[in-house]
JSON list of N, CA and C in Angstrom, two decimals:
[
{"chain": "A", "resi": 1, "resn": "PRO", "atom": "N", "xyz": [-40.74, 3.17, 180.17]},
{"chain": "A", "resi": 1, "resn": "PRO", "atom": "CA", "xyz": [-40.45, 4.03, 181.20]},
{"chain": "A", "resi": 1, "resn": "PRO", "atom": "C", "xyz": [-39.15, 4.81, 180.81]},
{"chain": "A", "resi": 2, "resn": "GLU", "atom": "N", "xyz": [-39.01, 6.17, 181.21]},
{"chain": "A", "resi": 2, "resn": "GLU", "atom": "CA", "xyz": [-37.89, 6.85, 181.04]},
{"chain": "A", "resi": 2, "resn": "GLU", "atom": "C", "xyz": [-36.49, 6.17, 181.60]},
{"chain": "A", "resi": 3, "resn": "GLU", "atom": "N", "xyz": [-36.65, 5.73, 182.68]},
{"chain": "A", "resi": 3, "resn": "GLU", "atom": "CA", "xyz": [-35.48, 5.20, 183.44]},
{"chain": "A", "resi": 3, "resn": "GLU", "atom": "C", "xyz": [-34.84, 4.02, 182.67]},
{"chain": "A", "resi": 4, "resn": "ALA", "atom": "N", "xyz": [-35.67, 3.05, 181.91]},
{"chain": "A", "resi": 4, "resn": "ALA", "atom": "CA", "xyz": [-35.30, 2.03, 181.22]},
{"chain": "A", "resi": 4, "resn": "ALA", "atom": "C", "xyz": [-34.43, 2.40, 180.02]},
{"chain": "A", "resi": 5, "resn": "GLY", "atom": "N", "xyz": [-34.77, 3.54, 179.52]},
{"chain": "A", "resi": 5, "resn": "GLY", "atom": "CA", "xyz": [-33.97, 4.10, 178.54]},
{"chain": "A", "resi": 5, "resn": "GLY", "atom": "C", "xyz": [-32.49, 4.52, 178.88]},
{"chain": "A", "resi": 6, "resn": "GLU", "atom": "N", "xyz": [-32.31, 5.19, 180.12]},
{"chain": "A", "resi": 6, "resn": "GLU", "atom": "CA", "xyz": [-31.36, 5.53, 180.70]},
{"chain": "A", "resi": 6, "resn": "GLU", "atom": "C", "xyz": [-30.35, 4.24, 180.82]},
{"chain": "A", "resi": 7, "resn": "ASP", "atom": "N", "xyz": [-30.93, 3.30, 181.44]},
{"chain": "A", "resi": 7, "resn": "ASP", "atom": "CA", "xyz": [-30.17, 2.02, 181.73]},
{"chain": "A", "resi": 7, "resn": "ASP", "atom": "C", "xyz": [-29.63, 1.42, 180.47]},
{"chain": "A", "resi": 8, "resn": "GLU", "atom": "N", "xyz": [-30.44, 1.34, 179.53]},
{"chain": "A", "resi": 8, "resn": "GLU", "atom": "CA", "xyz": [-29.90, 0.91, 178.16]},
{"chain": "A", "resi": 8, "resn": "GLU", "atom": "C", "xyz": [-28.73, 1.76, 177.64]},
{"chain": "A", "resi": 9, "resn": "LEU", "atom": "N", "xyz": [-28.82, 3.07, 177.77]},
{"chain": "A", "resi": 9, "resn": "LEU", "atom": "CA", "xyz": [-27.72, 3.91, 177.46]},
{"chain": "A", "resi": 9, "resn": "LEU", "atom": "C", "xyz": [-26.54, 3.81, 178.12]},
{"chain": "A", "resi": 10, "resn": "ILE", "atom": "N", "xyz": [-26.75, 3.71, 179.41]},
{"chain": "A", "resi": 10, "resn": "ILE", "atom": "CA", "xyz": [-25.47, 3.29, 180.36]},
{"chain": "A", "resi": 10, "resn": "ILE", "atom": "C", "xyz": [-24.72, 2.08, 180.02]},
{"chain": "A", "resi": 11, "resn": "GLU", "atom": "N", "xyz": [-25.52, 1.08, 179.79]},
{"chain": "A", "resi": 11, "resn": "GLU", "atom": "CA", "xyz": [-24.94, -0.24, 179.46]},
{"chain": "A", "resi": 11, "resn": "GLU", "atom": "C", "xyz": [-24.29, -0.11, 178.23]},
{"chain": "A", "resi": 12, "resn": "ALA", "atom": "N", "xyz": [-24.91, 0.35, 177.13]},
{"chain": "A", "resi": 12, "resn": "ALA", "atom": "CA", "xyz": [-24.27, 0.60, 175.78]},
{"chain": "A", "resi": 12, "resn": "ALA", "atom": "C", "xyz": [-22.83, 1.31, 176.03]},
{"chain": "A", "resi": 13, "resn": "MET", "atom": "N", "xyz": [-22.87, 2.44, 176.78]},
{"chain": "A", "resi": 13, "resn": "MET", "atom": "CA", "xyz": [-21.68, 3.01, 177.02]},
{"chain": "A", "resi": 13, "resn": "MET", "atom": "C", "xyz": [-20.51, 2.25, 177.72]},
{"chain": "A", "resi": 14, "resn": "PHE", "atom": "N", "xyz": [-21.02, 1.45, 178.72]},
{"chain": "A", "resi": 14, "resn": "PHE", "atom": "CA", "xyz": [-20.02, 0.54, 179.43]},
{"chain": "A", "resi": 14, "resn": "PHE", "atom": "C", "xyz": [-19.33, -0.47, 178.16]},
{"chain": "A", "resi": 15, "resn": "ARG", "atom": "N", "xyz": [-20.25, -1.14, 177.46]},
{"chain": "A", "resi": 15, "resn": "ARG", "atom": "CA", "xyz": [-19.86, -2.02, 176.40]},
{"chain": "A", "resi": 15, "resn": "ARG", "atom": "C", "xyz": [-19.01, -1.40, 175.52]},
{"chain": "A", "resi": 16, "resn": "GLU", "atom": "N", "xyz": [-19.30, -0.11, 175.12]},
{"chain": "A", "resi": 16, "resn": "GLU", "atom": "CA", "xyz": [-18.43, 0.59, 174.27]},
{"chain": "A", "resi": 16, "resn": "GLU", "atom": "C", "xyz": [-17.04, 0.92, 174.75]},
{"chain": "A", "resi": 17, "resn": "ALA", "atom": "N", "xyz": [-17.14, 1.30, 176.19]},
{"chain": "A", "resi": 17, "resn": "ALA", "atom": "CA", "xyz": [-15.61, 1.45, 176.64]},
{"chain": "A", "resi": 17, "resn": "ALA", "atom": "C", "xyz": [-14.92, 0.09, 176.69]},
{"chain": "A", "resi": 18, "resn": "ILE", "atom": "N", "xyz": [-15.58, -0.89, 177.06]},
{"chain": "A", "resi": 18, "resn": "ILE", "atom": "CA", "xyz": [-14.97, -2.37, 177.14]},
{"chain": "A", "resi": 18, "resn": "ILE", "atom": "C", "xyz": [-14.32, -2.61, 175.59]},
{"chain": "A", "resi": 19, "resn": "GLN", "atom": "N", "xyz": [-15.14, -2.38, 174.62]},
{"chain": "A", "resi": 19, "resn": "GLN", "atom": "CA", "xyz": [-14.86, -2.63, 173.24]},
{"chain": "A", "resi": 19, "resn": "GLN", "atom": "C", "xyz": [-13.68, -1.85, 172.90]},
{"chain": "A", "resi": 20, "resn": "ARG", "atom": "N", "xyz": [-13.54, -0.54, 173.25]},
{"chain": "A", "resi": 20, "resn": "ARG", "atom": "CA", "xyz": [-12.48, 0.41, 172.86]},
{"chain": "A", "resi": 20, "resn": "ARG", "atom": "C", "xyz": [-11.21, 0.08, 173.61]},
{"chain": "A", "resi": 21, "resn": "ALA", "atom": "N", "xyz": [-11.38, -0.39, 174.82]},
{"chain": "A", "resi": 21, "resn": "ALA", "atom": "CA", "xyz": [-10.26, -0.67, 175.69]},
{"chain": "A", "resi": 21, "resn": "ALA", "atom": "C", "xyz": [-10.30, -1.97, 176.32]},
{"chain": "A", "resi": 22, "resn": "PRO", "atom": "N", "xyz": [-10.15, -3.08, 175.62]},
{"chain": "A", "resi": 22, "resn": "PRO", "atom": "CA", "xyz": [-10.52, -4.42, 176.11]},
{"chain": "A", "resi": 22, "resn": "PRO", "atom": "C", "xyz": [-9.48, -4.86, 177.20]},
{"chain": "A", "resi": 23, "resn": "THR", "atom": "N", "xyz": [-8.36, -4.26, 177.40]},
{"chain": "A", "resi": 23, "resn": "THR", "atom": "CA", "xyz": [-7.52, -4.69, 178.38]},
{"chain": "A", "resi": 23, "resn": "THR", "atom": "C", "xyz": [-7.62, -3.90, 179.75]},
{"chain": "A", "resi": 24, "resn": "CYS", "atom": "N", "xyz": [-8.53, -3.02, 179.74]},
{"chain": "A", "resi": 24, "resn": "CYS", "atom": "CA", "xyz": [-8.75, -1.99, 180.93]},
{"chain": "A", "resi": 24, "resn": "CYS", "atom": "C", "xyz": [-9.57, -2.75, 181.99]},
{"chain": "A", "resi": 25, "resn": "ALA", "atom": "N", "xyz": [-8.76, -3.06, 183.07]},
{"chain": "A", "resi": 25, "resn": "ALA", "atom": "CA", "xyz": [-9.52, -3.81, 184.07]},
{"chain": "A", "resi": 25, "resn": "ALA", "atom": "C", "xyz": [-10.64, -2.82, 184.94]},
{"chain": "A", "resi": 26, "resn": "GLU", "atom": "N", "xyz": [-10.39, -1.47, 184.87]},
{"chain": "A", "resi": 26, "resn": "GLU", "atom": "CA", "xyz": [-11.23, -0.84, 185.63]},
{"chain": "A", "resi": 26, "resn": "GLU", "atom": "C", "xyz": [-12.55, -0.56, 184.80]},
{"chain": "A", "resi": 27, "resn": "ASN", "atom": "N", "xyz": [-12.59, -0.53, 183.58]},
{"chain": "A", "resi": 27, "resn": "ASN", "atom": "CA", "xyz": [-13.77, -0.51, 182.82]},
{"chain": "A", "resi": 27, "resn": "ASN", "atom": "C", "xyz": [-14.70, -1.66, 183.22]},
{"chain": "A", "resi": 28, "resn": "ARG", "atom": "N", "xyz": [-14.16, -2.93, 183.30]},
{"chain": "A", "resi": 28, "resn": "ARG", "atom": "CA", "xyz": [-14.88, -4.02, 183.69]},
{"chain": "A", "resi": 28, "resn": "ARG", "atom": "C", "xyz": [-15.29, -4.20, 185.27]},
{"chain": "A", "resi": 29, "resn": "ILE", "atom": "N", "xyz": [-14.33, -3.58, 185.94]},
{"chain": "A", "resi": 29, "resn": "ILE", "atom": "CA", "xyz": [-14.81, -3.52, 187.38]},
{"chain": "A", "resi": 29, "resn": "ILE", "atom": "C", "xyz": [-16.01, -2.63, 187.60]},
{"chain": "A", "resi": 30, "resn": "CYS", "atom": "N", "xyz": [-16.02, -1.44, 186.86]},
{"chain": "A", "resi": 30, "resn": "CYS", "atom": "CA", "xyz": [-17.22, -0.47, 187.09]},
{"chain": "A", "resi": 30, "resn": "CYS", "atom": "C", "xyz": [-18.43, -1.29, 186.41]},
{"chain": "A", "resi": 31, "resn": "PHE", "atom": "N", "xyz": [-18.25, -1.83, 185.21]},
{"chain": "A", "resi": 31, "resn": "PHE", "atom": "CA", "xyz": [-19.43, -2.42, 184.61]},
{"chain": "A", "resi": 31, "resn": "PHE", "atom": "C", "xyz": [-19.98, -3.52, 185.52]},
{"chain": "A", "resi": 32, "resn": "ALA", "atom": "N", "xyz": [-19.12, -4.40, 186.07]},
{"chain": "A", "resi": 32, "resn": "ALA", "atom": "CA", "xyz": [-19.43, -5.47, 187.12]},
{"chain": "A", "resi": 32, "resn": "ALA", "atom": "C", "xyz": [-20.26, -4.86, 188.16]},
{"chain": "A", "resi": 33, "resn": "GLU", "atom": "N", "xyz": [-19.91, -3.82, 188.75]},
{"chain": "A", "resi": 33, "resn": "GLU", "atom": "CA", "xyz": [-20.47, -3.20, 189.87]},
{"chain": "A", "resi": 33, "resn": "GLU", "atom": "C", "xyz": [-21.98, -2.58, 189.50]},
{"chain": "A", "resi": 34, "resn": "TYR", "atom": "N", "xyz": [-21.87, -2.03, 188.17]},
{"chain": "A", "resi": 34, "resn": "TYR", "atom": "CA", "xyz": [-23.24, -1.57, 187.71]},
{"chain": "A", "resi": 34, "resn": "TYR", "atom": "C", "xyz": [-24.19, -2.69, 187.48]},
{"chain": "A", "resi": 35, "resn": "LEU", "atom": "N", "xyz": [-23.65, -4.03, 186.95]},
{"chain": "A", "resi": 35, "resn": "LEU", "atom": "CA", "xyz": [-24.62, -5.07, 186.74]},
{"chain": "A", "resi": 35, "resn": "LEU", "atom": "C", "xyz": [-24.96, -5.59, 188.18]},
{"chain": "A", "resi": 36, "resn": "HIS", "atom": "N", "xyz": [-24.00, -5.71, 189.22]},
{"chain": "A", "resi": 36, "resn": "HIS", "atom": "CA", "xyz": [-24.44, -6.21, 190.48]},
{"chain": "A", "resi": 36, "resn": "HIS", "atom": "C", "xyz": [-25.51, -5.50, 191.07]},
{"chain": "A", "resi": 37, "resn": "ASP", "atom": "N", "xyz": [-25.35, -4.10, 190.97]},
{"chain": "A", "resi": 37, "resn": "ASP", "atom": "CA", "xyz": [-26.25, -3.17, 191.46]},
{"chain": "A", "resi": 37, "resn": "ASP", "atom": "C", "xyz": [-27.83, -3.22, 190.95]},
{"chain": "A", "resi": 38, "resn": "HIS", "atom": "N", "xyz": [-27.73, -3.88, 189.69]},
{"chain": "A", "resi": 38, "resn": "HIS", "atom": "CA", "xyz": [-28.99, -4.07, 188.96]},
{"chain": "A", "resi": 38, "resn": "HIS", "atom": "C", "xyz": [-29.47, -5.42, 189.00]},
{"chain": "A", "resi": 39, "resn": "GLY", "atom": "N", "xyz": [-28.94, -6.43, 189.92]},
{"chain": "A", "resi": 39, "resn": "GLY", "atom": "CA", "xyz": [-29.41, -7.45, 190.21]},
{"chain": "A", "resi": 39, "resn": "GLY", "atom": "C", "xyz": [-29.10, -8.58, 189.01]},
{"chain": "A", "resi": 40, "resn": "ARG", "atom": "N", "xyz": [-27.90, -8.33, 188.36]},
{"chain": "A", "resi": 40, "resn": "ARG", "atom": "CA", "xyz": [-27.62, -9.19, 187.23]},
{"chain": "A", "resi": 40, "resn": "ARG", "atom": "C", "xyz": [-26.14, -9.84, 187.67]},
{"chain": "A", "resi": 41, "resn": "ARG", "atom": "N", "xyz": [-26.30, -10.52, 188.63]},
{"chain": "A", "resi": 41, "resn": "ARG", "atom": "CA", "xyz": [-25.17, -11.07, 189.35]},
{"chain": "A", "resi": 41, "resn": "ARG", "atom": "C", "xyz": [-24.20, -12.03, 188.57]},
{"chain": "A", "resi": 42, "resn": "ILE", "atom": "N", "xyz": [-24.87, -12.88, 187.72]},
{"chain": "A", "resi": 42, "resn": "ILE", "atom": "CA", "xyz": [-24.08, -13.88, 186.85]},
{"chain": "A", "resi": 42, "resn": "ILE", "atom": "C", "xyz": [-23.26, -13.15, 186.03]},
{"chain": "A", "resi": 43, "resn": "GLU", "atom": "N", "xyz": [-23.78, -11.98, 185.30]},
{"chain": "A", "resi": 43, "resn": "GLU", "atom": "CA", "xyz": [-22.96, -11.17, 184.36]},
{"chain": "A", "resi": 43, "resn": "GLU", "atom": "C", "xyz": [-21.91, -10.27, 185.10]},
{"chain": "A", "resi": 44, "resn": "ALA", "atom": "N", "xyz": [-22.30, -9.96, 186.33]},
{"chain": "A", "resi": 44, "resn": "ALA", "atom": "CA", "xyz": [-21.47, -9.23, 187.18]},
{"chain": "A", "resi": 44, "resn": "ALA", "atom": "C", "xyz": [-20.14, -9.99, 187.37]},
{"chain": "A", "resi": 45, "resn": "ILE", "atom": "N", "xyz": [-20.37, -11.26, 187.87]},
{"chain": "A", "resi": 45, "resn": "ILE", "atom": "CA", "xyz": [-19.24, -12.18, 188.12]},
{"chain": "A", "resi": 45, "resn": "ILE", "atom": "C", "xyz": [-18.41, -12.32, 186.92]},
{"chain": "A", "resi": 46, "resn": "GLN", "atom": "N", "xyz": [-18.94, -12.48, 185.87]},
{"chain": "A", "resi": 46, "resn": "GLN", "atom": "CA", "xyz": [-18.20, -12.77, 184.45]},
{"chain": "A", "resi": 46, "resn": "GLN", "atom": "C", "xyz": [-17.20, -11.51, 184.33]},
{"chain": "A", "resi": 47, "resn": "HIS", "atom": "N", "xyz": [-17.65, -10.32, 184.36]},
{"chain": "A", "resi": 47, "resn": "HIS", "atom": "CA", "xyz": [-16.94, -9.22, 184.29]},
{"chain": "A", "resi": 47, "resn": "HIS", "atom": "C", "xyz": [-15.88, -8.90, 185.31]},
{"chain": "A", "resi": 48, "resn": "ALA", "atom": "N", "xyz": [-16.19, -9.25, 186.64]},
{"chain": "A", "resi": 48, "resn": "ALA", "atom": "CA", "xyz": [-15.23, -9.31, 187.62]},
{"chain": "A", "resi": 48, "resn": "ALA", "atom": "C", "xyz": [-14.24, -10.24, 187.41]},
{"chain": "A", "resi": 49, "resn": "ARG", "atom": "N", "xyz": [-14.42, -11.46, 186.98]},
{"chain": "A", "resi": 49, "resn": "ARG", "atom": "CA", "xyz": [-13.33, -12.45, 186.81]},
{"chain": "A", "resi": 49, "resn": "ARG", "atom": "C", "xyz": [-12.59, -11.95, 185.52]},
{"chain": "A", "resi": 50, "resn": "ALA", "atom": "N", "xyz": [-13.13, -11.46, 184.59]},
{"chain": "A", "resi": 50, "resn": "ALA", "atom": "CA", "xyz": [-12.35, -10.84, 183.41]},
{"chain": "A", "resi": 50, "resn": "ALA", "atom": "C", "xyz": [-11.37, -9.85, 183.89]},
{"chain": "A", "resi": 51, "resn": "ALA", "atom": "N", "xyz": [-11.98, -8.82, 184.95]},
{"chain": "A", "resi": 51, "resn": "ALA", "atom": "CA", "xyz": [-11.15, -7.84, 185.38]},
{"chain": "A", "resi": 51, "resn": "ALA", "atom": "C", "xyz": [-9.97, -8.33, 186.27]},
{"chain": "A", "resi": 52, "resn": "GLN", "atom": "N", "xyz": [-10.16, -9.34, 187.02]},
{"chain": "A", "resi": 52, "resn": "GLN", "atom": "CA", "xyz": [-9.26, -10.04, 187.87]},
{"chain": "A", "resi": 52, "resn": "GLN", "atom": "C", "xyz": [-8.13, -10.43, 186.96]},
{"chain": "A", "resi": 53, "resn": "GLU", "atom": "N", "xyz": [-8.33, -11.05, 185.96]},
{"chain": "A", "resi": 53, "resn": "GLU", "atom": "CA", "xyz": [-7.29, -11.55, 185.06]},
{"chain": "A", "resi": 53, "resn": "GLU", "atom": "C", "xyz": [-6.56, -10.46, 184.43]},
{"chain": "A", "resi": 54, "resn": "LEU", "atom": "N", "xyz": [-7.22, -9.28, 184.00]},
{"chain": "A", "resi": 54, "resn": "LEU", "atom": "CA", "xyz": [-6.35, -8.31, 183.43]},
{"chain": "A", "resi": 54, "resn": "LEU", "atom": "C", "xyz": [-5.78, -7.26, 184.26]},
{"chain": "A", "resi": 55, "resn": "LEU", "atom": "N", "xyz": [-6.13, -7.33, 185.44]},
{"chain": "A", "resi": 55, "resn": "LEU", "atom": "CA", "xyz": [-5.55, -6.43, 186.50]},
{"chain": "A", "resi": 55, "resn": "LEU", "atom": "C", "xyz": [-4.16, -6.43, 186.73]},
{"chain": "A", "resi": 56, "resn": "PRO", "atom": "N", "xyz": [-3.44, -7.57, 186.84]},
{"chain": "A", "resi": 56, "resn": "PRO", "atom": "CA", "xyz": [-2.18, -7.58, 187.13]},
{"chain": "A", "resi": 56, "resn": "PRO", "atom": "C", "xyz": [-1.18, -6.94, 186.00]},
{"chain": "A", "resi": 57, "resn": "ALA", "atom": "N", "xyz": [-1.58, -7.02, 184.84]},
{"chain": "A", "resi": 57, "resn": "ALA", "atom": "CA", "xyz": [-0.78, -6.51, 183.63]},
{"chain": "A", "resi": 57, "resn": "ALA", "atom": "C", "xyz": [-1.47, -5.18, 183.10]},
{"chain": "A", "resi": 58, "resn": "ASP", "atom": "N", "xyz": [-2.54, -4.68, 183.64]},
{"chain": "A", "resi": 58, "resn": "ASP", "atom": "CA", "xyz": [-3.13, -3.39, 183.03]},
{"chain": "A", "resi": 58, "resn": "ASP", "atom": "C", "xyz": [-2.07, -2.19, 183.32]},
{"chain": "A", "resi": 59, "resn": "PRO", "atom": "N", "xyz": [-1.53, -1.73, 182.21]},
{"chain": "A", "resi": 59, "resn": "PRO", "atom": "CA", "xyz": [-0.62, -0.51, 182.33]},
{"chain": "A", "resi": 59, "resn": "PRO", "atom": "C", "xyz": [-1.25, 0.65, 182.78]},
{"chain": "A", "resi": 60, "resn": "LEU", "atom": "N", "xyz": [-2.52, 0.73, 182.73]},
{"chain": "A", "resi": 60, "resn": "LEU", "atom": "CA", "xyz": [-3.26, 2.12, 183.17]},
{"chain": "A", "resi": 60, "resn": "LEU", "atom": "C", "xyz": [-3.56, 2.00, 184.62]},
{"chain": "A", "resi": 61, "resn": "VAL", "atom": "N", "xyz": [-3.17, 1.01, 185.38]},
{"chain": "A", "resi": 61, "resn": "VAL", "atom": "CA", "xyz": [-3.51, 1.03, 186.73]},
{"chain": "A", "resi": 61, "resn": "VAL", "atom": "C", "xyz": [-2.20, 1.28, 187.47]},
{"chain": "A", "resi": 62, "resn": "SER", "atom": "N", "xyz": [-2.21, 2.28, 188.35]},
{"chain": "A", "resi": 62, "resn": "SER", "atom": "CA", "xyz": [-1.09, 2.55, 189.09]},
{"chain": "A", "resi": 62, "resn": "SER", "atom": "C", "xyz": [-0.76, 1.51, 190.36]},
{"chain": "A", "resi": 63, "resn": "SER", "atom": "N", "xyz": [0.17, 1.36, 190.69]},
{"chain": "A", "resi": 63, "resn": "SER", "atom": "CA", "xyz": [0.28, 0.48, 192.00]},
{"chain": "A", "resi": 63, "resn": "SER", "atom": "C", "xyz": [-0.25, 1.21, 193.24]},
{"chain": "A", "resi": 64, "resn": "PHE", "atom": "N", "xyz": [-0.60, 2.41, 193.12]},
{"chain": "A", "resi": 64, "resn": "PHE", "atom": "CA", "xyz": [-1.37, 2.90, 194.15]},
{"chain": "A", "resi": 64, "resn": "PHE", "atom": "C", "xyz": [-2.76, 2.51, 194.31]},
{"chain": "A", "resi": 65, "resn": "ASP", "atom": "N", "xyz": [-3.40, 2.44, 192.97]},
{"chain": "A", "resi": 65, "resn": "ASP", "atom": "CA", "xyz": [-4.77, 2.13, 192.81]},
{"chain": "A", "resi": 65, "resn": "ASP", "atom": "C", "xyz": [-5.01, 0.70, 192.78]},
{"chain": "A", "resi": 66, "resn": "ARG", "atom": "N", "xyz": [-4.05, -0.23, 192.52]},
{"chain": "A", "resi": 66, "resn": "ARG", "atom": "CA", "xyz": [-4.23, -1.60, 192.39]},
{"chain": "A", "resi": 66, "resn": "ARG", "atom": "C", "xyz": [-4.93, -2.15, 193.43]},
{"chain": "A", "resi": 67, "resn": "PRO", "atom": "N", "xyz": [-4.44, -2.05, 194.77]},
{"chain": "A", "resi": 67, "resn": "PRO", "atom": "CA", "xyz": [-5.05, -2.79, 195.92]},
{"chain": "A", "resi": 67, "resn": "PRO", "atom": "C", "xyz": [-6.56, -2.44, 196.09]},
{"chain": "A", "resi": 68, "resn": "GLU", "atom": "N", "xyz": [-6.91, -1.07, 195.62]},
{"chain": "A", "resi": 68, "resn": "GLU", "atom": "CA", "xyz": [-8.26, -0.88, 195.83]},
{"chain": "A", "resi": 68, "resn": "GLU", "atom": "C", "xyz": [-9.10, -1.53, 194.70]},
{"chain": "A", "resi": 69, "resn": "LEU", "atom": "N", "xyz": [-8.64, -1.59, 193.58]},
{"chain": "A", "resi": 69, "resn": "LEU", "atom": "CA", "xyz": [-9.42, -2.06, 192.48]},
{"chain": "A", "resi": 69, "resn": "LEU", "atom": "C", "xyz": [-9.43, -3.90, 192.86]},
{"chain": "A", "resi": 70, "resn": "GLN", "atom": "N", "xyz": [-8.33, -4.40, 193.34]},
{"chain": "A", "resi": 70, "resn": "GLN", "atom": "CA", "xyz": [-8.44, -5.83, 193.59]},
{"chain": "A", "resi": 70, "resn": "GLN", "atom": "C", "xyz": [-9.45, -5.96, 194.71]},
{"chain": "A", "resi": 71, "resn": "ARG", "atom": "N", "xyz": [-9.58, -5.03, 195.73]},
{"chain": "A", "resi": 71, "resn": "ARG", "atom": "CA", "xyz": [-10.54, -5.21, 196.83]},
{"chain": "A", "resi": 71, "resn": "ARG", "atom": "C", "xyz": [-11.99, -5.15, 196.23]},
{"chain": "A", "resi": 72, "resn": "ARG", "atom": "N", "xyz": [-12.18, -4.29, 195.17]},
{"chain": "A", "resi": 72, "resn": "ARG", "atom": "CA", "xyz": [-13.61, -4.11, 194.61]},
{"chain": "A", "resi": 72, "resn": "ARG", "atom": "C", "xyz": [-13.90, -5.46, 193.83]},
{"chain": "A", "resi": 73, "resn": "VAL", "atom": "N", "xyz": [-12.96, -6.13, 193.22]},
{"chain": "A", "resi": 73, "resn": "VAL", "atom": "CA", "xyz": [-13.09, -7.22, 192.54]},
{"chain": "A", "resi": 73, "resn": "VAL", "atom": "C", "xyz": [-13.53, -8.38, 193.58]},
{"chain": "A", "resi": 74, "resn": "SER", "atom": "N", "xyz": [-12.81, -8.57, 194.61]},
{"chain": "A", "resi": 74, "resn": "SER", "atom": "CA", "xyz": [-13.01, -9.51, 195.59]},
{"chain": "A", "resi": 74, "resn": "SER", "atom": "C", "xyz": [-14.37, -9.44, 196.27]},
{"chain": "A", "resi": 75, "resn": "ASP", "atom": "N", "xyz": [-14.81, -8.21, 196.43]},
{"chain": "A", "resi": 75, "resn": "ASP", "atom": "CA", "xyz": [-16.20, -7.77, 197.00]},
{"chain": "A", "resi": 75, "resn": "ASP", "atom": "C", "xyz": [-17.32, -8.30, 195.98]},
{"chain": "A", "resi": 76, "resn": "LEU", "atom": "N", "xyz": [-16.95, -8.20, 194.61]},
{"chain": "A", "resi": 76, "resn": "LEU", "atom": "CA", "xyz": [-17.88, -8.66, 193.80]},
{"chain": "A", "resi": 76, "resn": "LEU", "atom": "C", "xyz": [-18.00, -10.17, 193.42]},
{"chain": "A", "resi": 77, "resn": "LEU", "atom": "N", "xyz": [-16.94, -10.86, 193.74]},
{"chain": "A", "resi": 77, "resn": "LEU", "atom": "CA", "xyz": [-16.79, -12.17, 193.62]},
{"chain": "A", "resi": 77, "resn": "LEU", "atom": "C", "xyz": [-17.37, -12.83, 195.02]},
{"chain": "A", "resi": 78, "resn": "LYS", "atom": "N", "xyz": [-17.29, -12.36, 196.11]},
{"chain": "A", "resi": 78, "resn": "LYS", "atom": "CA", "xyz": [-17.78, -12.83, 197.29]},
{"chain": "A", "resi": 78, "resn": "LYS", "atom": "C", "xyz": [-19.44, -12.62, 197.27]},
{"chain": "A", "resi": 79, "resn": "GLY", "atom": "N", "xyz": [-19.96, -11.61, 196.58]},
{"chain": "A", "resi": 79, "resn": "GLY", "atom": "CA", "xyz": [-21.45, -11.46, 196.59]},
{"chain": "A", "resi": 79, "resn": "GLY", "atom": "C", "xyz": [-21.80, -10.51, 197.58]}
]
C-alpha cells in the first residue's frame, strides 16, 4: 500500500534527525508522538523517556518552550 511507504519514509526521517542531533529533545518528543499515534506505545515511551532526560540540558530549547515540551512528554508517559 502507498500509505505504508509514506510511514516508512517518515520514520526514516525521524531516525535520521535523531542520529544527526542526538541531544535534541524535541526530535525525540515528535518521534514519540508519531509512534504513539501509530499504536507503538512501548517505543513511544522509550523515546519520551530519552527526551525527558535530554530536555533539561538541551540548548536548543528556550525557557519559553520548555514547559510545553515537558507537558508533551508527561502526556506521552501517562498514556
